[in-house]
PDB file of C-alpha atoms in Angstrom:
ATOM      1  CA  UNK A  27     -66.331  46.252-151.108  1.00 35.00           C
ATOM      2  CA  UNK A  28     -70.230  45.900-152.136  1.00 35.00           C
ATOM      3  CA  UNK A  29     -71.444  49.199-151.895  1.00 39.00           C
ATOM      4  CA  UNK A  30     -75.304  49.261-151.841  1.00 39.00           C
ATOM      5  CA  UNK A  31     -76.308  52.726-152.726  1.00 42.00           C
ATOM      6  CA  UNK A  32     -80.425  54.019-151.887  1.00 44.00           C
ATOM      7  CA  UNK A  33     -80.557  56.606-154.189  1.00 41.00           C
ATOM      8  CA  UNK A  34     -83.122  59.701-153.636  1.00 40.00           C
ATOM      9  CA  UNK A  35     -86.301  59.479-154.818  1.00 36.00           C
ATOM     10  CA  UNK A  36     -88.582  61.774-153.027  1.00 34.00           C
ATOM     11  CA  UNK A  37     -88.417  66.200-152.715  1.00 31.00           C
ATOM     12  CA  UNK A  38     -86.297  67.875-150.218  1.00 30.00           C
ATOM     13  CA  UNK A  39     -82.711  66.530-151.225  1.00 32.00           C
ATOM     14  CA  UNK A  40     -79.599  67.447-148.587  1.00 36.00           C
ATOM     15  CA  UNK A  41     -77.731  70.723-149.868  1.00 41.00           C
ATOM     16  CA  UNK A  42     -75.360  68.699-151.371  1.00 40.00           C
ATOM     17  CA  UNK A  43     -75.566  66.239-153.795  1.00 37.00           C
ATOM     18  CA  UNK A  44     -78.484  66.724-155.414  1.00 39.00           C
ATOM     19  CA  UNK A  45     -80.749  63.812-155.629  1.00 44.00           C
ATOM     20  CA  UNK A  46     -79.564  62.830-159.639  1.00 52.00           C
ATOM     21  CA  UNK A  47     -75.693  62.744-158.001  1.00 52.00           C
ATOM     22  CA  UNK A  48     -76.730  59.229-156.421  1.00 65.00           C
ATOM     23  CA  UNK A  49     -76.765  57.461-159.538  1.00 75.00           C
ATOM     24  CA  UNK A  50     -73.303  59.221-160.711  1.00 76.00           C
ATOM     25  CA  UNK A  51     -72.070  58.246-157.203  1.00 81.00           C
ATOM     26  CA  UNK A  52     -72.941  54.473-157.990  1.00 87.00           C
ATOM     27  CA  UNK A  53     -70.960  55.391-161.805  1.00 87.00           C
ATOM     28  CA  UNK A  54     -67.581  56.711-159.797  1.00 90.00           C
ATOM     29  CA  UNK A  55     -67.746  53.439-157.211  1.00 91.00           C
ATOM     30  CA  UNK A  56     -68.474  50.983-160.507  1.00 91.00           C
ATOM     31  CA  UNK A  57     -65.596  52.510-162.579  1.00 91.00           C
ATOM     32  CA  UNK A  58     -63.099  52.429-159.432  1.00 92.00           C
ATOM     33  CA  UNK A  59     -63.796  48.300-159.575  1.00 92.00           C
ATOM     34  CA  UNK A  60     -66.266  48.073-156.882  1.00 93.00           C
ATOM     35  CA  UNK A  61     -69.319  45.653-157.214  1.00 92.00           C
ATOM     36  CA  UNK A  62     -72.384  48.141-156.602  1.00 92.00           C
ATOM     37  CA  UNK A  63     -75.995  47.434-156.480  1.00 92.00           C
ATOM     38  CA  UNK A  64     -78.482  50.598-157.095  1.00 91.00           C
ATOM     39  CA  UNK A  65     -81.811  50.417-154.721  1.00 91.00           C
ATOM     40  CA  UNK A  66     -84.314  52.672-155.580  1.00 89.00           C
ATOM     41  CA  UNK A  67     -88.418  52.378-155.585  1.00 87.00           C
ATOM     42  CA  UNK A  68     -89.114  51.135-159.375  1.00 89.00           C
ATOM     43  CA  UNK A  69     -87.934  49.483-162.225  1.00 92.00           C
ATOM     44  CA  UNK A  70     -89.106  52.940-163.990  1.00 92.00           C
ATOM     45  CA  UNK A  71     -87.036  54.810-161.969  1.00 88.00           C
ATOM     46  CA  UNK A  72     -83.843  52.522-161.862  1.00 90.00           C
ATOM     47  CA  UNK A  73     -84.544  52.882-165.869  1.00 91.00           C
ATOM     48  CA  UNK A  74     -83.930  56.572-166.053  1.00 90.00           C
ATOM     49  CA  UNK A  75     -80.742  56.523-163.188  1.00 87.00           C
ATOM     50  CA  UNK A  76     -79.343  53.638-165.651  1.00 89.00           C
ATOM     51  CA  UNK A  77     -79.631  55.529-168.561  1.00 90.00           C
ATOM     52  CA  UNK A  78     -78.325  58.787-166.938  1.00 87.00           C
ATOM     53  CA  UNK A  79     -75.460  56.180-165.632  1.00 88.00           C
ATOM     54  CA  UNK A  80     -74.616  54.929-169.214  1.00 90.00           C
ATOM     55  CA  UNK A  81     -74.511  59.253-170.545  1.00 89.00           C
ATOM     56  CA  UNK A  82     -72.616  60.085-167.909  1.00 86.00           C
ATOM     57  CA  UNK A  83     -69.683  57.229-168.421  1.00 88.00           C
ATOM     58  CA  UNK A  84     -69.729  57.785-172.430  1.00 89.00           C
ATOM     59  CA  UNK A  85     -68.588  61.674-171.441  1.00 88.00           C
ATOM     60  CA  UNK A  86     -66.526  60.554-168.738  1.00 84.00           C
ATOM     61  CA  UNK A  87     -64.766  57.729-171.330  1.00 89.00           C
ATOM     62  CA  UNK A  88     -64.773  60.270-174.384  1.00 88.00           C
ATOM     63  CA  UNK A  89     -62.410  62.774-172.509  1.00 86.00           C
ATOM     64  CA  UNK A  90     -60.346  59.962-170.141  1.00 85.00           C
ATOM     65  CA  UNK A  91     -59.509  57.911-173.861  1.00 89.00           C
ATOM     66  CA  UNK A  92     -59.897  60.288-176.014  1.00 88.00           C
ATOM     67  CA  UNK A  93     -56.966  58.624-178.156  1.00 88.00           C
ATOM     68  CA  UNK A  94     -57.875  55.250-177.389  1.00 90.00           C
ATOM     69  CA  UNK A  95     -61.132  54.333-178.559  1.00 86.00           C
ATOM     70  CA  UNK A  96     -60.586  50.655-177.854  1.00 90.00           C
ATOM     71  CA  UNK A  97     -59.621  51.131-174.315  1.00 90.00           C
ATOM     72  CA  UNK A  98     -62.682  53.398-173.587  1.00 90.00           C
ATOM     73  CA  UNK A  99     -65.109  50.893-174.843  1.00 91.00           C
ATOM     74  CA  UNK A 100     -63.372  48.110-172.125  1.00 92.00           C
ATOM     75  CA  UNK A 101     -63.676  50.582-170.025  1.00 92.00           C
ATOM     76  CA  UNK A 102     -67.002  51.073-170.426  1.00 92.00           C
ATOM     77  CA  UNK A 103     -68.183  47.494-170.451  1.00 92.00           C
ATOM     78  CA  UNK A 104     -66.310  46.711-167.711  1.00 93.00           C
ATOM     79  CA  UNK A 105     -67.722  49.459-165.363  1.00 92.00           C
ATOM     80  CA  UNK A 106     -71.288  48.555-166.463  1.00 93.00           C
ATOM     81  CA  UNK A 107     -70.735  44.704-165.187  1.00 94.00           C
ATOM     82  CA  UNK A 108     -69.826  45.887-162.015  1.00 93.00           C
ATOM     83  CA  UNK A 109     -73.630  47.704-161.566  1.00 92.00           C
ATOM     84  CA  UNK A 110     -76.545  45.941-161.188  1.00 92.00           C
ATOM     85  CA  UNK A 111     -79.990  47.524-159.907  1.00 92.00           C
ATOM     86  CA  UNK A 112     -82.911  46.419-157.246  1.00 92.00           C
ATOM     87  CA  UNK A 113     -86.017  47.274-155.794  1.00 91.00           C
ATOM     88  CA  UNK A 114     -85.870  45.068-152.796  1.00 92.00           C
ATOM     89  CA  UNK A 115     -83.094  46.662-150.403  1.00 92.00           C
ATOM     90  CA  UNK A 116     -83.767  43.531-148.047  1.00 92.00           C
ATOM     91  CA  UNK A 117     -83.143  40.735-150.878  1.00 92.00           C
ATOM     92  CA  UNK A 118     -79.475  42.607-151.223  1.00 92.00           C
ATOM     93  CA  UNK A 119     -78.838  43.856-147.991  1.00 93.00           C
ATOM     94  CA  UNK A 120     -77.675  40.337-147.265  1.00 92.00           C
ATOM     95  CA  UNK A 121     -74.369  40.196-149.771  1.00 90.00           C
ATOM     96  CA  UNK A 122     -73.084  43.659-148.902  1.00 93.00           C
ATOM     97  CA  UNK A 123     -69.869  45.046-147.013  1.00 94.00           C
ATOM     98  CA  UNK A 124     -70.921  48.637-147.584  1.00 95.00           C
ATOM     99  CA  UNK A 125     -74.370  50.489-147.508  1.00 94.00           C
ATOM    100  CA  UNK A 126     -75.063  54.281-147.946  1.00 93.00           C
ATOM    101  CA  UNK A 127     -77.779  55.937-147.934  1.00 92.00           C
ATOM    102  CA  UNK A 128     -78.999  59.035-149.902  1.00 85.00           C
ATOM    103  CA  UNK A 129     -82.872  59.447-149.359  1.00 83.00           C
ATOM    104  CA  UNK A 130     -84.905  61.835-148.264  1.00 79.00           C
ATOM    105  CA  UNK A 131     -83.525  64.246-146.035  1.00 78.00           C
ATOM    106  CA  UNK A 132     -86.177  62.829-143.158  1.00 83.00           C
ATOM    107  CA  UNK A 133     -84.988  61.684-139.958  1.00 88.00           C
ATOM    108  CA  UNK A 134     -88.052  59.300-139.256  1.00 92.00           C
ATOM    109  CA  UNK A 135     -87.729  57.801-142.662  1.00 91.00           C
ATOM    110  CA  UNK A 136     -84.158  57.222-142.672  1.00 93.00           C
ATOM    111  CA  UNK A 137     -84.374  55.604-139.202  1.00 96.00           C
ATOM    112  CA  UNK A 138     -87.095  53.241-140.826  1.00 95.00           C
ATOM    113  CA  UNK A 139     -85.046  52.305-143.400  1.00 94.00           C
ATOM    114  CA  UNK A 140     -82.226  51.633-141.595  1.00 96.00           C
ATOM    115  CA  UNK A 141     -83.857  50.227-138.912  1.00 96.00           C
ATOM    116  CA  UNK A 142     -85.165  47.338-141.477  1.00 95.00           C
ATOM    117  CA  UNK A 143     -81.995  46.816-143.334  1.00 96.00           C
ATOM    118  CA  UNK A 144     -80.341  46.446-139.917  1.00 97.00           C
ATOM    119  CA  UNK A 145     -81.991  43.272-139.172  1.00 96.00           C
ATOM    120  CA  UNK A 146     -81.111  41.625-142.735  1.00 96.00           C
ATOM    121  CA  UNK A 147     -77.366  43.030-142.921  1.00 96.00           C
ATOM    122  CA  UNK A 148     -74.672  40.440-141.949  1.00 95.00           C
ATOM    123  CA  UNK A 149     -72.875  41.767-138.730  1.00 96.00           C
ATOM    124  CA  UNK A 150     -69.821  43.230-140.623  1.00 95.00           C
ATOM    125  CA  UNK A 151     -71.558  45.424-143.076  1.00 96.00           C
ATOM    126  CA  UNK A 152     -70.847  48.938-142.284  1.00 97.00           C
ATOM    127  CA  UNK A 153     -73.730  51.739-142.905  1.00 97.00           C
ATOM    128  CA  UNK A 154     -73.472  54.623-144.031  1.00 96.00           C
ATOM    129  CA  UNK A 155     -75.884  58.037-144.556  1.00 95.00           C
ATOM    130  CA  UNK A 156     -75.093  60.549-147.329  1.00 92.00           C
ATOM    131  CA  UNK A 157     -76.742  63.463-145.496  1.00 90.00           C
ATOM    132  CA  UNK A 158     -75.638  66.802-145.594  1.00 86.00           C
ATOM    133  CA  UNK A 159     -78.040  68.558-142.541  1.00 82.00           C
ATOM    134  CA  UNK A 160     -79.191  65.844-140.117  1.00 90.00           C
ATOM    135  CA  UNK A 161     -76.887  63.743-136.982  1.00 93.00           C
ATOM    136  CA  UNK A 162     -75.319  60.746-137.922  1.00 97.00           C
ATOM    137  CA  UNK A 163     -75.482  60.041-134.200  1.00 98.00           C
ATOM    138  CA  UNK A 164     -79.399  59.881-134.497  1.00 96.00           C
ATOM    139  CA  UNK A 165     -79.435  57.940-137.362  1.00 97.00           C
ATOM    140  CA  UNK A 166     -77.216  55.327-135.977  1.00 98.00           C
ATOM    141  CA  UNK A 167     -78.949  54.839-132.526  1.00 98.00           C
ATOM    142  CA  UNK A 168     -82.146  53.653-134.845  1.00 98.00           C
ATOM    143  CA  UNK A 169     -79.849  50.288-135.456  1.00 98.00           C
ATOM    144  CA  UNK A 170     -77.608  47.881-133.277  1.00 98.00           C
ATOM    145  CA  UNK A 171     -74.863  48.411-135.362  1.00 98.00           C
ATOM    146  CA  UNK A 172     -73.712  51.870-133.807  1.00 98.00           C
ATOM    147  CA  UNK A 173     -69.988  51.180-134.048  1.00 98.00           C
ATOM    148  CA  UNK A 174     -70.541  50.120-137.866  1.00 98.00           C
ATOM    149  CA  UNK A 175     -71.948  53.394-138.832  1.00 98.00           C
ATOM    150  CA  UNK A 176     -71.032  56.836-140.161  1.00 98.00           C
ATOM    151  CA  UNK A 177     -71.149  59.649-142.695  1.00 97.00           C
ATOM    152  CA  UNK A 178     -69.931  60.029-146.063  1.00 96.00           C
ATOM    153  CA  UNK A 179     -70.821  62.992-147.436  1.00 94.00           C
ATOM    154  CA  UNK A 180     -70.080  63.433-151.038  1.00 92.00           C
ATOM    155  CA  UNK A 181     -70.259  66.486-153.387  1.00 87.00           C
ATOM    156  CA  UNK A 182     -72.185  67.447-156.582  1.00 79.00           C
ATOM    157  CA  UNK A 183     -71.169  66.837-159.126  1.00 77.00           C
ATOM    158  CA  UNK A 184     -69.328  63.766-157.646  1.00 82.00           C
ATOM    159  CA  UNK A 185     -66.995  62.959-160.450  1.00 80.00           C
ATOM    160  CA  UNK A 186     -65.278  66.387-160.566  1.00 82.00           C
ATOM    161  CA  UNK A 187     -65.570  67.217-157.159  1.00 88.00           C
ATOM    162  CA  UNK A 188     -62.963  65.728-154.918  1.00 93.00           C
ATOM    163  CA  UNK A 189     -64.062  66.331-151.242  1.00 96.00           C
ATOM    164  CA  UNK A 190     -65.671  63.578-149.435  1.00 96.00           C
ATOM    165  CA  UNK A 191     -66.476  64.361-145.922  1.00 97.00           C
ATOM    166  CA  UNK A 192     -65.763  61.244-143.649  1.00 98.00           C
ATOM    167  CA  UNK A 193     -68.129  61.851-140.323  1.00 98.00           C
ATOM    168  CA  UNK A 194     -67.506  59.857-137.334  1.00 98.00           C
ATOM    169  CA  UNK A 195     -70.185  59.961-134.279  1.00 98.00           C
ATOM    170  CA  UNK A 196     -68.708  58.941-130.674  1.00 98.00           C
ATOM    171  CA  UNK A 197     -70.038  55.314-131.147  1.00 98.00           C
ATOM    172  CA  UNK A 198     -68.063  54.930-134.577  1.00 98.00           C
ATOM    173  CA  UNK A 199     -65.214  52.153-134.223  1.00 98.00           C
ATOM    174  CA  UNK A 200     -61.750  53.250-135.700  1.00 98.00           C
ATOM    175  CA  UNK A 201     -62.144  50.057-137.787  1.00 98.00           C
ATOM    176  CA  UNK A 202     -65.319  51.728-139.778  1.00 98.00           C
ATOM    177  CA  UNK A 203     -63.431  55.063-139.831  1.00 98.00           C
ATOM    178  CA  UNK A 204     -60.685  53.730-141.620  1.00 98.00           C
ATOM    179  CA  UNK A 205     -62.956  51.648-143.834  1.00 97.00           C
ATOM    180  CA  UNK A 206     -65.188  54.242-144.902  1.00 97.00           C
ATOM    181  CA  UNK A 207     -61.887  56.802-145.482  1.00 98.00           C
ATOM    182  CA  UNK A 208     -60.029  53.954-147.611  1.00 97.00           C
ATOM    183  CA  UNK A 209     -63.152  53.608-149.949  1.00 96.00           C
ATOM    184  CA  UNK A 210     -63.129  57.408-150.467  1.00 96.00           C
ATOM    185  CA  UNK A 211     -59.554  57.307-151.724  1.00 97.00           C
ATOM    186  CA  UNK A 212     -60.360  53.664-153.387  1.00 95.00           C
ATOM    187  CA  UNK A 213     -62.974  55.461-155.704  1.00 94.00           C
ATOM    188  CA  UNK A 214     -60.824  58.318-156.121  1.00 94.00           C
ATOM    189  CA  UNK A 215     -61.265  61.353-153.217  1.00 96.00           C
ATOM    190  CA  UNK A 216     -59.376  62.776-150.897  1.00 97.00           C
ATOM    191  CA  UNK A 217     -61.556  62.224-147.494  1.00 98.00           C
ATOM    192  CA  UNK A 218     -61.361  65.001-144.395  1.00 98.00           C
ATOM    193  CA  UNK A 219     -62.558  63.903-141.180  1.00 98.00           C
ATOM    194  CA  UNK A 220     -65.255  65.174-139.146  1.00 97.00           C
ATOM    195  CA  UNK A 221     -67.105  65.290-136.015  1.00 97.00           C
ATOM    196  CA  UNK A 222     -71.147  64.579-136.023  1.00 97.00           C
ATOM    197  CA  UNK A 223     -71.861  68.255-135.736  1.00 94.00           C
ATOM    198  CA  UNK A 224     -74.641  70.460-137.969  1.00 90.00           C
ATOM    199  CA  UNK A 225     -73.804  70.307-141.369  1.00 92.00           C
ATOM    200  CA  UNK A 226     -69.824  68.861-140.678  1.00 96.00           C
ATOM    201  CA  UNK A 227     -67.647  71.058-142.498  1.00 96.00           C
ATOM    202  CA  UNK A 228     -68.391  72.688-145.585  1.00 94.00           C
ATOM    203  CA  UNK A 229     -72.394  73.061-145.235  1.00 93.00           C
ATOM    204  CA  UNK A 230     -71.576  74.652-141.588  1.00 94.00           C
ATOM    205  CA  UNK A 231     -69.814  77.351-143.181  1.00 96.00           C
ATOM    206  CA  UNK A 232     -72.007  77.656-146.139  1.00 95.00           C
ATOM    207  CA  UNK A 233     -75.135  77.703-145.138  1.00 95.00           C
ATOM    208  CA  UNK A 234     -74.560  80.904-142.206  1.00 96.00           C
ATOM    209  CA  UNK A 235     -72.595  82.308-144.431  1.00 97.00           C
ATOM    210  CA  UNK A 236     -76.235  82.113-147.279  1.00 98.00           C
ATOM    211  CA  UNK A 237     -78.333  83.052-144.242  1.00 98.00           C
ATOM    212  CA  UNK A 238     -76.286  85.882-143.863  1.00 98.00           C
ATOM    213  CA  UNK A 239     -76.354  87.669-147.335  1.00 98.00           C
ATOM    214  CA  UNK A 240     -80.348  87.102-146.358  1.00 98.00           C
ATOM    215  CA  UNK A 241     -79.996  89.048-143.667  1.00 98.00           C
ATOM    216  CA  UNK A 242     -77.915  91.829-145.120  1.00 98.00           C
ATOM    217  CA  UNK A 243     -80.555  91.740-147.800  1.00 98.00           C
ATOM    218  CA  UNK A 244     -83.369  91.852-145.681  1.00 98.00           C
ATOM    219  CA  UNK A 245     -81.879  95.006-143.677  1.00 97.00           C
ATOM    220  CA  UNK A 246     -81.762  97.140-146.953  1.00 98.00           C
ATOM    221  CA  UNK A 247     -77.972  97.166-146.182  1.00 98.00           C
ATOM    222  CA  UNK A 248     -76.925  96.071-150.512  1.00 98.00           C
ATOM    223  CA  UNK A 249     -79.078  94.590-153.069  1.00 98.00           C
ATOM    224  CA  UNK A 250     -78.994  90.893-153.580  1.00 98.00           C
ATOM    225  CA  UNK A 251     -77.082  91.870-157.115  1.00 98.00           C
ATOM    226  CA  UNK A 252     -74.499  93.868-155.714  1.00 98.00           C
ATOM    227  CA  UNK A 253     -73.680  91.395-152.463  1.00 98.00           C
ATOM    228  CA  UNK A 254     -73.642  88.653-155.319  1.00 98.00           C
ATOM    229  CA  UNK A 255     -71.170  90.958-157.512  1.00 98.00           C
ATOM    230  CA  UNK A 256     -68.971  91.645-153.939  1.00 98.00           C
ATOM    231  CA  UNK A 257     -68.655  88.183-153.293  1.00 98.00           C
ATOM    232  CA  UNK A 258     -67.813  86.610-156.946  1.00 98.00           C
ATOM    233  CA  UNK A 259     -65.137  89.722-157.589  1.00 98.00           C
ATOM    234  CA  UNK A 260     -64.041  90.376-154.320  1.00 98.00           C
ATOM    235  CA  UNK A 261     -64.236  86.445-152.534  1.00 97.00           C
ATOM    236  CA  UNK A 262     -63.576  84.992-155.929  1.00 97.00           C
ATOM    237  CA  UNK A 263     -66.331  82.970-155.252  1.00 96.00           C
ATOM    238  CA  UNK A 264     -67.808  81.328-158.539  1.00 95.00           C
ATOM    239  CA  UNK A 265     -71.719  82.311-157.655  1.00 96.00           C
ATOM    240  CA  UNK A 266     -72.477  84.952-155.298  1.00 97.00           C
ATOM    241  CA  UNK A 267     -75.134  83.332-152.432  1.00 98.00           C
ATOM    242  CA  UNK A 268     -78.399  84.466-154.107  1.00 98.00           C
ATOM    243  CA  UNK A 269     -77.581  82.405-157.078  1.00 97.00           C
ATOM    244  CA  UNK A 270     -76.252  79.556-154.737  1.00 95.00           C
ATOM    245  CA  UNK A 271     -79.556  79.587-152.948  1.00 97.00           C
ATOM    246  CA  UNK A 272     -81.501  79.631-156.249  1.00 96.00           C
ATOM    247  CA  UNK A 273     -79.687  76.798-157.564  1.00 92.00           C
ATOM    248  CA  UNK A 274     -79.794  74.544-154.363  1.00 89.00           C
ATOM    249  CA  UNK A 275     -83.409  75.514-154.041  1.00 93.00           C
ATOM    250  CA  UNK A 276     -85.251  77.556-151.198  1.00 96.00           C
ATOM    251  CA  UNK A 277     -86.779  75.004-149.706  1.00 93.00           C
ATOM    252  CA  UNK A 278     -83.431  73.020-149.376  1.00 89.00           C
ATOM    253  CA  UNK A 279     -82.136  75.367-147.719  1.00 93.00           C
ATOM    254  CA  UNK A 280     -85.249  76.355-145.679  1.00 95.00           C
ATOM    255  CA  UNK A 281     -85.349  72.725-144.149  1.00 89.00           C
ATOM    256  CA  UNK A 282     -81.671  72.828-142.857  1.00 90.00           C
ATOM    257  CA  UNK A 283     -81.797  75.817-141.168  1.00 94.00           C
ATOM    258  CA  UNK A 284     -85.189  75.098-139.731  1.00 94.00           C
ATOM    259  CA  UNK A 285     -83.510  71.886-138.439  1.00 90.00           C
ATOM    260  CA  UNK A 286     -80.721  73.561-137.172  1.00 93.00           C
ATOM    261  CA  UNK A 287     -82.919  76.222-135.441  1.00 95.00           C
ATOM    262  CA  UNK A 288     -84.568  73.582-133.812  1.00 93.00           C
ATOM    263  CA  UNK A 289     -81.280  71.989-132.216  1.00 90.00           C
ATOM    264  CA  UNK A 290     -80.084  74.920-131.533  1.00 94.00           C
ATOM    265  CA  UNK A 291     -82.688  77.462-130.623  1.00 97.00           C
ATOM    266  CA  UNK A 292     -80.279  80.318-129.300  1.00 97.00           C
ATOM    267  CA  UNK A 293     -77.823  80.265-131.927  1.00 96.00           C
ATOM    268  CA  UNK A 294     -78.359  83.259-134.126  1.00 96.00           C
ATOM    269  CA  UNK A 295     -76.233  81.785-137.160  1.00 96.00           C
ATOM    270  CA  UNK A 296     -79.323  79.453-137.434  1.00 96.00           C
ATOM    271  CA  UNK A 297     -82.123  82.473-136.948  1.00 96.00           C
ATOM    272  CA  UNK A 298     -84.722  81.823-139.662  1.00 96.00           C
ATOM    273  CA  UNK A 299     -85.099  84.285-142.585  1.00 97.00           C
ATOM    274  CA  UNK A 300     -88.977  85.869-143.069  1.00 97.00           C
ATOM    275  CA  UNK A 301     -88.142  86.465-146.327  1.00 98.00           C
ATOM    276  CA  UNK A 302     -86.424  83.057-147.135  1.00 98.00           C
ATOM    277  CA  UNK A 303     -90.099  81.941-145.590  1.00 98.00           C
ATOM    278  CA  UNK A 304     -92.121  84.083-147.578  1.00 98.00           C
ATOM    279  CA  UNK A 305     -90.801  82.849-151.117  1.00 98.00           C
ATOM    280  CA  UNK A 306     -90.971  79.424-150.156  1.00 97.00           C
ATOM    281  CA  UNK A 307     -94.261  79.822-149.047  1.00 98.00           C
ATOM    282  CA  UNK A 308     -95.452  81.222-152.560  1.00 98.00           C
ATOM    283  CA  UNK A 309     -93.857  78.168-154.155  1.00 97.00           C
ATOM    284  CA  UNK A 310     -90.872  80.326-155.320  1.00 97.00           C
ATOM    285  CA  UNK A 311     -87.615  78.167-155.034  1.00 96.00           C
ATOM    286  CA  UNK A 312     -85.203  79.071-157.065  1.00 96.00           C
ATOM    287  CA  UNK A 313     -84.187  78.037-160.679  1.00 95.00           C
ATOM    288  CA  UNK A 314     -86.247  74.241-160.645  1.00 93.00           C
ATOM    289  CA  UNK A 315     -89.521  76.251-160.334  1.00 96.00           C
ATOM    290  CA  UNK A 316     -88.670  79.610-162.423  1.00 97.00           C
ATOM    291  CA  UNK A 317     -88.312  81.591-159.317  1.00 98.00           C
ATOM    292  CA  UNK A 318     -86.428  82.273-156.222  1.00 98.00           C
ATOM    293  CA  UNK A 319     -84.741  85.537-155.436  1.00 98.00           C
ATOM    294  CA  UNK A 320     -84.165  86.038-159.421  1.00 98.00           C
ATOM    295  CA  UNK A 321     -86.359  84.898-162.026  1.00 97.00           C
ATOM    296  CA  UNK A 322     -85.088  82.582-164.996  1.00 96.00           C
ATOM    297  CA  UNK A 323     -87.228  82.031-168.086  1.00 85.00           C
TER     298      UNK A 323
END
């Protein structure tokens, strides 16, 4: 398998990953023996993923061999040879079995981009969009390839966390299924299936459920501090939602639901939040801007 990966470049990443979980994406694929080329819109930029690349694998190595120092630096070199980086999508397109897709969350730019690469792909490349809030379905229908295509939906940070989320639209062969579910075991995930629906499995849940401490919030029924304290005692949840929202970002989160809203005007799980509109309307968007519902110094 080839897997070309567009990384994102622009604001307004999916929930999850986060946009600097591309380039560790391409790391897990290289290190699991898979030839990968990294796409993304400079040399400057492909500089930085690179370098983030080459951190990321010395930590990775460090703990994996800690005892065999030798072995780690084979391990390294050989996971580095299998990466190689581009700025021309269409110049590689043509040598790849496997293309996905992680730029911004924008329907009409995705379908542009795919809708380019489509006509340079050989016939039996399979595409694939990383995208946590928008329909596979749509994205598909902007090529001829609508049986090749699907979602893989990986998780940040993508070498610790296991879930990939394998999304297959009505048009998607059973061929491609099993394809894109035997690379997400081949680099080392465990896949679960899904329908094209809002935000497949995980951000369906999660993002109501985010919405919904709003909500309580907004009603004056707790304070964001003591729903976040309920839910990390009494759920055992890690971060309570205010600091989940502040460290996906506002306007993240602001975009799904709006897009969700949109599909699905009557559905009051995807209501819009004043509040959540208010803060990201004075720029305040959680922890990457000093500001969201809490403020960090």
């Amino acid at each position: 398998v080839v897997l070309h990966y567009v990384p994102e470049t622009q604001s307004l990443p999916s929930l999850m990953p986060p946009a600097h979980s591309a380039s560790i994406l391409v790391l897990v694929a290289a290190a699991s023996g898979h030839t990968v080329v990294l796409v993304d819109q400079s040399d400057e930029i492909l500089k930085k993923s690179t370098k983030g690349i080459e951190e990321s694998l010395k930590r990775v190595t460090k703990k994996k061999f800690a005892d065999k120092p030798e072995a780690g630096a084979e391990f390294i070199e050989k996971t580095l040879k299998n990466l190689t980086t581009s700025t021309d999508a269409v110049a590689v397109v043509h040598s790849t079995d496997l293309v996905i897709e992680a730029i911004v969350e924008n329907q009409e730019i995705k379908n542009e981009l795919f809708k380019r690469l489509d006509k340079f792909a050989p016939e039996h490349t399979i595409f694939a969009s990383n995208t946590s809030s928008l329909q596979i379905t749509q994205l598909a229908n902007s090529t001829t390839r609508q049986d090749r295509f699907g979602g893989l939906h990986f998780f940040n940070p993508v070498p610790m966390m296991k879930l990939v989320e394998v999304i297959k639209t009505p048009m998607t062969s059973q061929k491609t299924f099993e394809s894109l579910v035997d690379f997400s075991k081949a680099v080392g995930k465990s896949p679960v299936s899904c329908k094209d629906t809002p935000g497949f499995i995980v951000n369906r849940l999660l993002v109501p459920y985010m919405m919904e401490a709003v909500r309580l919030f907004e009603r004056g029924d707790a304070s964001k501090e003591d729903i976040d304290v309920a839910m990390k005692l009494g759920a055992g949840y890690p971060m309570g939602p205010f600091e989940l929202l502040d460290y996906v970002g506002l306007d993240t989160s602001k975009y799904i639901i709006d897009g969700w809203h949109s599909l699905e005007p009557n559905n009051p799980l995807f209501a819009p939040s004043p509040l959540l509109n208010k803060l990201v309307e004075e720029k305040k968007l959680g922890k990457k801007t000093g500001e969201g519902f809490y403020k960090y110094k």
